[in-house]
Amino acid sequence: MVLVLAIGDLHIPHRAPDLPAKFKSMLVPGKIQHILCTGNLCIKEVHDYLKSLSPDLHITRGEYDEDVRYPENKTLSIGQFKLGLCHGHQIVPWGDLDSLAMLQRQLDIDILVTGHTHQFKAYKHEGGVIINPGSATGAYSSMTYDVNPSFVLMDIDGLRVVVYVYELIDGEVKVDKIDFKKTATTQSAH
Amino acid sequence: MNSSPVDASASDASSMPQKRFSNLRSVRWRIDLGVLPSSPPASIDDIRRVTADTRRRYANLRRRLLIDHHSPKYGKASPDLTVDNPLSQNPGMHELLAPLVYVLHFDLDHLTQVQKLYEDFFSDEFDKISFPEGDLLSSHRIRRVKNWESGIEIENNLHKITNDHSRDELDPDTREMLLLSDSYGAEGELGVILSERFMEHDAYFMFENLMFGDQGVVSMASFFSPVAGSNSNLPPVIEASSALYYLLSIVDSSLHSHLVELEVEPQYFALRWLRVLFGREFCLDDLLVIWDELFYSSNSRYLDNDVEFNFEVLCSPRGAFIAALAVSMLLYVRSLLLATETATTCLQRLLSFPQNPDMKKLIEQAKSLQVLALESNILSSSCQTYSNKNQLTICRGYSLPSASALPKTSLNVIADRYWEEQWRVLHKDEELRKQSNGHLSSSGIMKKILTKRLSFSRTNSEPFEGNNAHALSSVRRRLFDDSSEVIEAAKDHVKSECNESPVISNNLNVGKGFPEELADQRTSNCMVEETFLSGHNALVVSTPTSPHDIGNDHENESEKSSITSNSFLGDNDEETISMEESCSQNKQDEESTNMEEPCCQNLDKQLAQVAEATSSGDVDSIPEQIAAPKDQKPFAGKFQWLWRFGRGSKEENQESKRSQNAGHIQKDGFDISQCDGTYASCGINKRIEVGDKKVMDTIRNLGQSMLEHIQVIETVFQQDKSKFDPLDNLSNNILGGKGQGTAIAALKELRKISSLLREM
């Protein structure tokens, strides 16, 4: 049971002061093995905080990030899955499934995690999964002010991933779960 | 070979009766949880049969429910994700399952070890003759309860006749284990109690019985989600949390009150404790010991249905043990908790229980508390109603932090009796005070009476306006205030003792020949006074002593009599005397006129203070009224009328008895009214004195003010003495001289009284 946190678009301190307290109480160090951060943290302090949650932290650059050294895309492998990370402002139209699918094919990944729209989305698409964890602080986006804080926790277990989405609605944390199963990849034997 | 069961057990058993299968936890737990039959003579065969049954049932269940590898087992509905997600702080039910599976594993390991050790015996051969190998028994002498041994023996005889002899030489444990794992015993393989193949089945049933309580009281499932049809609207886990706080309040009320004070609700930490039965607080080995005890306590309800109880969870020994263990854990870290200042630190300490606690001590304490919990759970009817009444104050410590409001009536909590009584006592005091303050008499009548009275007395005052003590005028002006408040205060006092008014009025009217209205006024005044005088204390003296310094000696006796006849119904001789003195002082010369003013002020002040104590009236309002008559200043206050009226009446009284000049008469009037006012103030003092602490403070204040007035009077006395001497005629001088003497005496009296009061 490998826990992978997908989080992003916090926009601290410009658009939000901090994570919601209820989220912070859930995110305790030691529970999560990997963190995939889509970007727009924006400052180093947030980076340090996320680092304290888990040593294995992957960040891609959002357009407001103050650290310019984050990459645009990132791919990594966890268990049987290949994961990809990108902020998403580069993919136009923003949040468009087909364009995101293009990126997924391009990166050759099973799970693509992007952000920027500040809206939680999870698509099953062409044998893969595209996840948008939304904004963890509920910061407003370029497109809407009506944003519920949310983040995603993936539980990778062999060929199966359970996606838990945590959303803060009306002050209460609501959890939802989506199951994805990866069809056994046919690898050409060498 | 087999020693008689009872003897062996009796001699070898510890203080606690040995449990069956005590070295095979899984079996023990299965029996305790109700998976396996627990009736004492249950033979191994019976056990095996039941085991086989459960396994068959599980197999059926699984077949029905299991669709694919990942479907939820155990027939659960869609799990509540707020609890069941990986990040959830709440412990999941799986944490209850884990130790159960662990013990199954553990026992299997143990079995394999024993099997290795006694290979021959555990061989799969049937009816084979084999001889025991050497001294296998020496290292395995474990004392056991022996009531099943005979059964075992029979089993042995039935199934392993040839090995009977050899089996005898095995220690009981191994023998038992043999039978438990014997593939050829009852029910064959399915009946093998310690079986790896059926671990899942066994684990399931243990888990199920734990969760659903096996028709007992405590069902862990209810701790995770509310069970329909419970008596109260409380979620069971919340109720259990309050149960443990209740037990704590009985055992250690100071720790309990400390936690309540910090607003540490029990469920903050108890949720985690209870939901996994302390699984997160202890290391596994300790936890197994705890669960041994826990499961050993039966879960069946021991109360009849019609017996009222405090907490559902405490209705079974197991529930009581859970609460008792929680309390004993709290007591274990008691000093740490008491040292915390905030709820956060307190919870931190509670949720990080020390790593290696003294388990034996914990469990023993828990056992003793368990008995206490069981007993305290039963409510007597009187306590029930009592607790219902006081729920508001008591239940505050048990309210839910979340928005879901608890119906208080459902939570029958008898918190610490001491605190209840304290609350009750305080409440009663409050009510008494309020009663004493809040009485409103027939205000209209009172006002009328007072007005009339005061108007009468005003006429008397005019001649005296010339003799103003300028030194005191400022004081008087200071004290000037709205009269209505004073009247209100007076009314308040009057109302409380209305019944005595007739007597007083009669007394007052005797020989006075005053118009009815005045009599009424006086009545009311006297009513007021009476009220005040009806108290038990002899402390009232403060007020009357103020006019002492004014003093005319010759007036004293007549004054006394008049005063006595007038209004003293109580047993306050001291008071009488002092009042008389004061009134006598009031029969003043011109010089005393000035003295009156401070006295009036004193009276006023005291009356006002008294009023203050009872209502929020001004201090100044009363003095103003009483001081009025002497003044040239027109006082709007009605008490001044009263005062003057009183004086006038006194005059009348004294006239016949004394040979006084007109001035004296007028002064008498002053005196009387002042005395009346004095009475009033005395009465007020007394009235309030009755069992009221505030009055103590008032009295102290009165003493203080008295002292001030004494000083003022003294200065005035000095002034006036010098002033009067050249002016007065001889008689006056004589009187003045006498007055001086009395005044000095009065001053001394005043001083004494004030010191007394201050000491109070």
XYZ file of N, CA, C and O in Angstrom, chain B residues 482-598:
468
model
N -31.997 61.350 43.846
C -33.382 61.047 43.547
C -34.004 60.232 44.659
O -33.423 59.256 45.111
N -35.159 60.645 45.028
C -35.756 59.987 46.171
C -36.429 58.689 45.815
O -36.601 57.826 46.640
N -36.833 58.601 44.592
C -37.639 57.434 44.241
C -36.903 56.145 44.505
O -37.465 55.154 44.933
N -35.631 56.177 44.233
C -34.874 54.956 44.448
C -34.920 54.545 45.890
O -35.032 53.382 46.232
N -34.837 55.542 46.707
C -34.858 55.226 48.130
C -36.176 54.604 48.498
O -36.251 53.643 49.240
N -37.191 55.181 47.916
C -38.513 54.657 48.234
C -38.615 53.223 47.767
O -39.147 52.367 48.450
N -38.071 53.036 46.618
C -38.077 51.668 46.106
C -37.396 50.740 47.074
O -37.882 49.675 47.411
N -36.268 51.210 47.505
C -35.523 50.374 48.444
C -36.342 50.135 49.687
O -36.427 49.025 50.197
N -36.954 51.183 50.118
C -37.772 51.047 51.314
C -38.895 50.067 51.064
O -39.182 49.200 51.877
N -39.465 50.221 49.905
C -40.565 49.331 49.588
C -40.118 47.893 49.609
O -40.791 47.009 50.102
N -38.979 47.714 49.038
C -38.462 46.355 48.994
C -38.416 45.757 50.375
O -38.807 44.628 50.600
N -37.933 46.585 51.228
C -37.789 46.061 52.577
C -39.128 45.898 53.234
O -39.356 44.970 53.988
N -39.964 46.855 52.923
C -41.251 46.832 53.599
C -42.023 45.578 53.263
O -42.588 44.915 54.103
N -41.995 45.284 52.045
C -42.831 44.188 51.565
C -42.568 42.904 52.326
O -43.452 42.118 52.587
N -41.325 42.739 52.640
C -40.975 41.443 53.184
C -41.585 41.182 54.540
O -41.778 40.056 54.931
N -41.857 42.212 55.224
C -42.403 41.950 56.556
C -43.649 42.780 56.768
O -43.719 43.590 57.681
N -44.580 42.571 55.930
C -45.765 43.431 56.005
C -46.590 43.155 57.239
O -47.314 44.015 57.724
N -46.478 41.988 57.728
C -47.423 41.589 58.766
C -47.241 42.353 60.064
O -48.127 42.405 60.879
N -46.088 42.911 60.221
C -45.850 43.550 61.500
C -46.271 44.994 61.523
O -46.201 45.654 62.539
N -46.674 45.447 60.413
C -46.990 46.872 60.348
C -48.111 47.288 61.278
O -48.014 48.309 61.921
N -49.169 46.520 61.381
C -50.275 47.007 62.228
C -49.827 47.330 63.637
O -50.188 48.342 64.210
N -49.037 46.476 64.167
C -48.595 46.692 65.537
C -47.865 48.015 65.648
O -48.092 48.812 66.546
N -47.017 48.176 64.704
C -46.189 49.376 64.771
C -47.044 50.609 64.650
O -46.896 51.584 65.378
N -47.916 50.528 63.703
C -48.720 51.722 63.467
C -49.492 52.065 64.726
O -49.609 53.214 65.114
N -49.981 51.056 65.360
C -50.699 51.315 66.604
C -49.811 52.010 67.610
O -50.177 52.993 68.208
N -48.653 51.452 67.711
C -47.737 52.022 68.685
C -47.429 53.468 68.378
O -47.370 54.319 69.252
N -47.244 53.664 67.165
C -46.819 55.002 66.800
C -47.938 56.008 67.003
O -47.720 57.150 67.350
N -49.106 55.541 66.750
C -50.212 56.496 66.788
C -50.669 56.820 68.193
O -51.397 57.769 68.397
N -50.224 55.993 69.074
C -50.679 56.237 70.443
C -50.265 57.625 70.905
O -49.111 57.989 70.879
N -51.223 58.300 71.308
C -50.934 59.597 71.904
C -50.379 60.620 70.949
O -49.881 61.643 71.376
N -50.476 60.364 69.742
C -49.870 61.306 68.839
C -50.900 62.242 68.258
O -50.663 63.426 68.072
N -51.988 61.687 67.982
C -53.029 62.525 67.411
C -52.666 63.038 66.040
O -53.005 64.154 65.671
N -51.990 62.254 65.348
C -51.636 62.691 64.019
C -52.705 62.274 63.049
O -53.433 61.332 63.269
N -52.764 62.977 62.026
C -53.737 62.593 61.001
C -53.441 61.193 60.479
O -52.339 60.697 60.544
N -54.496 60.649 59.998
C -54.401 59.258 59.572
C -53.309 59.039 58.562
O -52.599 58.054 58.570
N -53.223 59.980 57.694
C -52.245 59.798 56.633
C -50.858 59.679 57.218
O -50.069 58.823 56.834
N -50.643 60.544 58.159
C -49.334 60.488 58.762
C -49.116 59.159 59.439
O -48.055 58.566 59.367
N -50.195 58.761 60.068
C -50.087 57.471 60.737
C -49.744 56.395 59.715
O -48.912 55.535 59.942
N -50.399 56.540 58.609
C -50.110 55.543 57.568
C -48.661 55.603 57.169
O -47.996 54.591 57.020
N -48.262 56.842 57.019
C -46.871 56.992 56.613
C -45.963 56.348 57.628
O -45.051 55.614 57.314
N -46.281 56.698 58.825
C -45.443 56.156 59.872
C -45.538 54.651 59.878
O -44.550 53.962 60.123
N -46.757 54.256 59.624
C -46.925 52.808 59.559
C -45.965 52.209 58.555
O -45.259 51.256 58.831
N -46.033 52.859 57.432
C -45.172 52.303 56.406
C -43.726 52.406 56.846
O -42.949 51.494 56.666
N -43.451 53.540 57.428
C -42.086 53.699 57.881
C -41.746 52.632 58.901
O -40.703 51.999 58.844
N -42.685 52.501 59.794
C -42.450 51.507 60.818
C -42.439 50.128 60.221
O -41.714 49.255 60.666
N -43.243 49.995 59.215
C -43.195 48.708 58.557
C -41.788 48.439 58.084
O -41.237 47.384 58.268
N -41.326 49.504 57.493
C -39.958 49.363 57.011
C -39.049 49.021 58.159
O -38.266 48.097 58.127
N -39.241 49.792 59.190
C -38.385 49.577 60.337
C -38.535 48.183 60.872
O -37.580 47.503 61.171
N -39.793 47.819 61.010
C -40.044 46.508 61.569
C -39.352 45.431 60.790
O -38.730 44.539 61.308
N -39.553 45.594 59.518
C -38.877 44.639 58.661
C -37.428 44.540 59.054
O -36.862 43.488 59.220
N -36.922 45.720 59.168
C -35.505 45.745 59.417
C -35.172 45.220 60.787
O -34.123 44.628 60.995
N -36.077 45.463 61.669
C -35.747 45.107 63.032
C -35.982 43.650 63.329
O -35.599 43.161 64.367
N -36.629 43.019 62.458
C -37.003 41.649 62.786
C -35.857 40.679 62.656
O -35.997 39.501 62.905
N -34.759 41.191 62.257
C -33.622 40.293 62.133
C -33.099 39.849 63.483
O -33.576 40.258 64.531
N -32.156 38.989 63.403
C -31.637 38.422 64.639
C -30.412 39.124 65.135
O -29.992 38.929 66.265
N -29.837 39.883 64.317
C -28.564 40.441 64.729
C -28.727 41.656 65.591
O -29.694 42.400 65.481
N -27.790 41.858 66.372
C -27.794 43.061 67.191
C -26.817 44.048 66.625
O -26.266 44.878 67.334
N -26.636 43.983 65.398
C -25.593 44.791 64.803
C -26.089 46.111 64.275
O -25.325 46.914 63.825
N -27.335 46.248 64.347
C -27.897 47.385 63.643
C -27.402 48.693 64.209
O -27.535 49.731 63.612
N -26.877 48.582 65.329
C -26.532 49.793 66.078
C -25.805 50.838 65.271
O -25.751 51.984 65.639
N -25.231 50.442 64.229
C -24.402 51.402 63.501
C -25.139 52.679 63.216
O -24.684 53.758 63.537
N -26.283 52.547 62.641
C -26.985 53.745 62.243
C -27.346 54.620 63.417
O -27.051 55.800 63.431
N -28.008 54.033 64.367
C -28.470 54.929 65.436
C -27.356 55.611 66.191
O -27.548 56.643 66.789
N -26.246 55.028 66.174
C -25.197 55.637 66.984
C -24.762 56.971 66.416
O -24.183 57.786 67.105
N -25.034 57.156 65.194
C -24.565 58.412 64.624
C -25.151 59.633 65.309
O -24.457 60.599 65.533
N -26.404 59.566 65.613
C -26.904 60.771 66.291
C -26.502 60.870 67.753
O -26.912 61.793 68.434
N -25.772 59.939 68.204
C -25.429 59.965 69.622
C -24.811 61.275 70.033
O -25.116 61.838 71.072
N -23.964 61.659 69.219
C -23.183 62.818 69.580
C -24.032 64.056 69.773
O -23.634 65.008 70.428
N -25.176 64.006 69.200
C -26.020 65.176 69.321
C -26.490 65.366 70.757
O -26.558 66.462 71.265
N -26.793 64.327 71.277
C -27.187 64.086 72.652
C -27.815 65.101 73.564
O -27.194 66.059 74.018
N -29.005 64.822 73.899
C -29.594 65.480 75.062
C -29.886 64.428 76.078
O -30.593 63.472 75.812
N -29.383 64.649 77.162
C -29.473 63.584 78.128
C -30.870 63.366 78.650
O -31.359 62.259 78.750
N -31.483 64.411 78.990
C -32.753 64.273 79.691
C -33.810 63.680 78.801
O -34.843 63.247 79.249
N -33.518 63.692 77.598
C -34.514 63.136 76.693
C -34.459 61.624 76.709
O -35.370 60.945 76.298
N -33.392 61.152 77.164
C -33.145 59.727 76.968
C -34.263 58.839 77.424
O -34.754 58.000 76.682
N -34.623 59.036 78.664
C -35.581 58.074 79.210
C -36.875 58.067 78.433
O -37.389 57.010 78.059
N -37.398 59.240 78.263
C -38.664 59.290 77.536
C -38.492 58.729 76.136
O -39.322 57.991 75.615
N -37.397 59.078 75.606
C -37.104 58.567 74.282
C -37.140 57.054 74.281
O -37.745 56.408 73.462
N -36.484 56.578 75.251
C -36.393 55.116 75.316
C -37.770 54.499 75.332
O -38.080 53.595 74.593
N -38.546 55.031 76.206
C -39.868 54.424 76.343
C -40.642 54.546 75.053
O -41.254 53.586 74.586
N -40.566 55.704 74.496
C -41.342 55.897 73.282
C -40.842 54.971 72.192
O -41.601 54.318 71.498
N -39.583 54.935 72.151
C -39.010 54.108 71.096
C -39.373 52.653 71.320
O -39.733 51.922 70.419
N -39.255 52.292 72.552
C -39.538 50.900 72.839
C -40.968 50.560 72.462
O -41.233 49.522 71.874
N -41.828 51.457 72.875
C -43.225 51.150 72.593
C -43.508 51.164 71.114
O -44.385 50.481 70.628
N -42.742 51.929 70.456
C -43.061 52.145 69.063
C -42.834 50.926 68.204
O -43.747 50.327 67.658
N -41.605 50.614 68.084
C -41.373 49.706 66.984
C -40.542 48.479 67.285
O -40.394 47.629 66.447
N -40.057 48.387 68.440
C -39.191 47.244 68.642
C -39.992 46.024 69.011
O -40.433 45.869 70.133
N -40.156 45.224 68.078
C -40.797 43.953 68.373
C -39.771 42.878 68.573
O -39.996 41.842 69.133
N -38.633 43.178 68.083
C -37.606 42.157 68.147
C -36.938 42.133 69.498
O -37.312 42.825 70.433
N -35.965 41.343 69.572
C -35.258 41.155 70.830
C -33.957 41.912 70.828
O -32.926 41.402 71.230
N -34.038 43.078 70.353
C -32.792 43.790 70.159
C -32.650 44.879 71.194
O -32.863 46.042 70.924
N -32.298 44.460 72.331
C -32.180 45.458 73.386
C -31.021 46.380 73.146
O -31.110 47.579 73.346
N -30.006 45.822 72.727
C -28.841 46.654 72.405
C -29.242 47.726 71.437
O -28.967 48.896 71.608
N -29.859 47.231 70.466
C -30.294 48.116 69.412
C -31.173 49.189 69.979
O -31.026 50.356 69.687
N -32.091 48.754 70.807
C -33.011 49.705 71.407
C -32.237 50.804 72.105
O -32.485 51.987 71.920
N -31.332 50.341 72.867
C -30.583 51.313 73.664
C -29.857 52.280 72.760
O -29.908 53.486 72.933
N -29.247 51.692 71.812
C -28.480 52.566 70.945
C -29.403 53.510 70.203
O -29.115 54.684 70.039
N -30.475 52.955 69.790
C -31.425 53.791 69.085
C -31.910 54.896 69.995
O -32.022 56.038 69.601
N -32.182 54.492 71.200
C -32.661 55.484 72.140
C -31.631 56.561 72.306
O -31.924 57.747 72.285
N -30.480 56.091 72.467
C -29.421 57.065 72.644
C -29.354 58.001 71.475
O -29.284 59.211 71.623
N -29.419 57.363 70.350
C -29.314 58.211 69.180
C -30.481 59.166 69.132
O -30.326 60.349 68.870
N -31.612 58.626 69.437
C -32.770 59.508 69.384
C -32.672 60.567 70.454
O -33.050 61.716 70.247
N -32.179 60.129 71.530
C -32.049 61.129 72.589
C -31.068 62.183 72.149
O -31.254 63.363 72.413
N -30.105 61.729 71.530
C -29.173 62.713 71.015
C -29.902 63.647 70.079
O -29.592 64.824 69.977
N -30.829 63.059 69.429
C -31.522 63.884 68.467
C -32.312 64.998 69.107
O -32.570 66.018 68.490
N -32.699 64.744 70.330
C -33.392 65.823 71.022
C -32.376 66.888 71.334
O -31.812 66.941 72.400
N -32.196 67.654 70.361
C -30.964 68.416 70.539
C -31.224 69.890 70.777
O -32.301 70.412 70.590
N -30.139 70.454 71.144
C -30.101 71.907 71.160
C -29.831 72.371 69.774
O -29.754 71.595 68.853
N -29.696 73.599 69.730
C -29.356 74.108 68.422
C -28.037 73.536 67.983
O -27.823 73.241 66.824
N -27.218 73.434 68.979
C -25.904 72.919 68.614
C -26.025 71.518 68.047
O -25.282 71.147 67.155
N -26.956 70.849 68.619
C -27.067 69.476 68.136
C -27.675 69.418 66.743
O -27.581 68.406 66.073
N -28.282 70.525 66.435
C -28.893 70.537 65.109
C -27.871 70.169 64.056
O -28.101 69.375 63.163
N -26.785 70.803 64.249
C -25.762 70.537 63.271
C -25.293 69.108 63.329
O -24.904 68.530 62.324
N -25.344 68.630 64.542
C -24.946 67.237 64.670
C -25.904 66.339 63.931
O -25.526 65.295 63.416
N -27.092 66.776 63.942
C -28.086 65.915 63.314
C -27.773 65.691 61.855
O -27.992 64.636 61.308
N -27.291 66.756 61.333
C -27.090 66.636 59.890
C -26.163 65.493 59.545
O -26.502 64.638 58.729
N -25.028 65.479 60.213
C -24.189 64.333 59.871
C -24.859 63.019 60.232
O -24.682 62.016 59.549
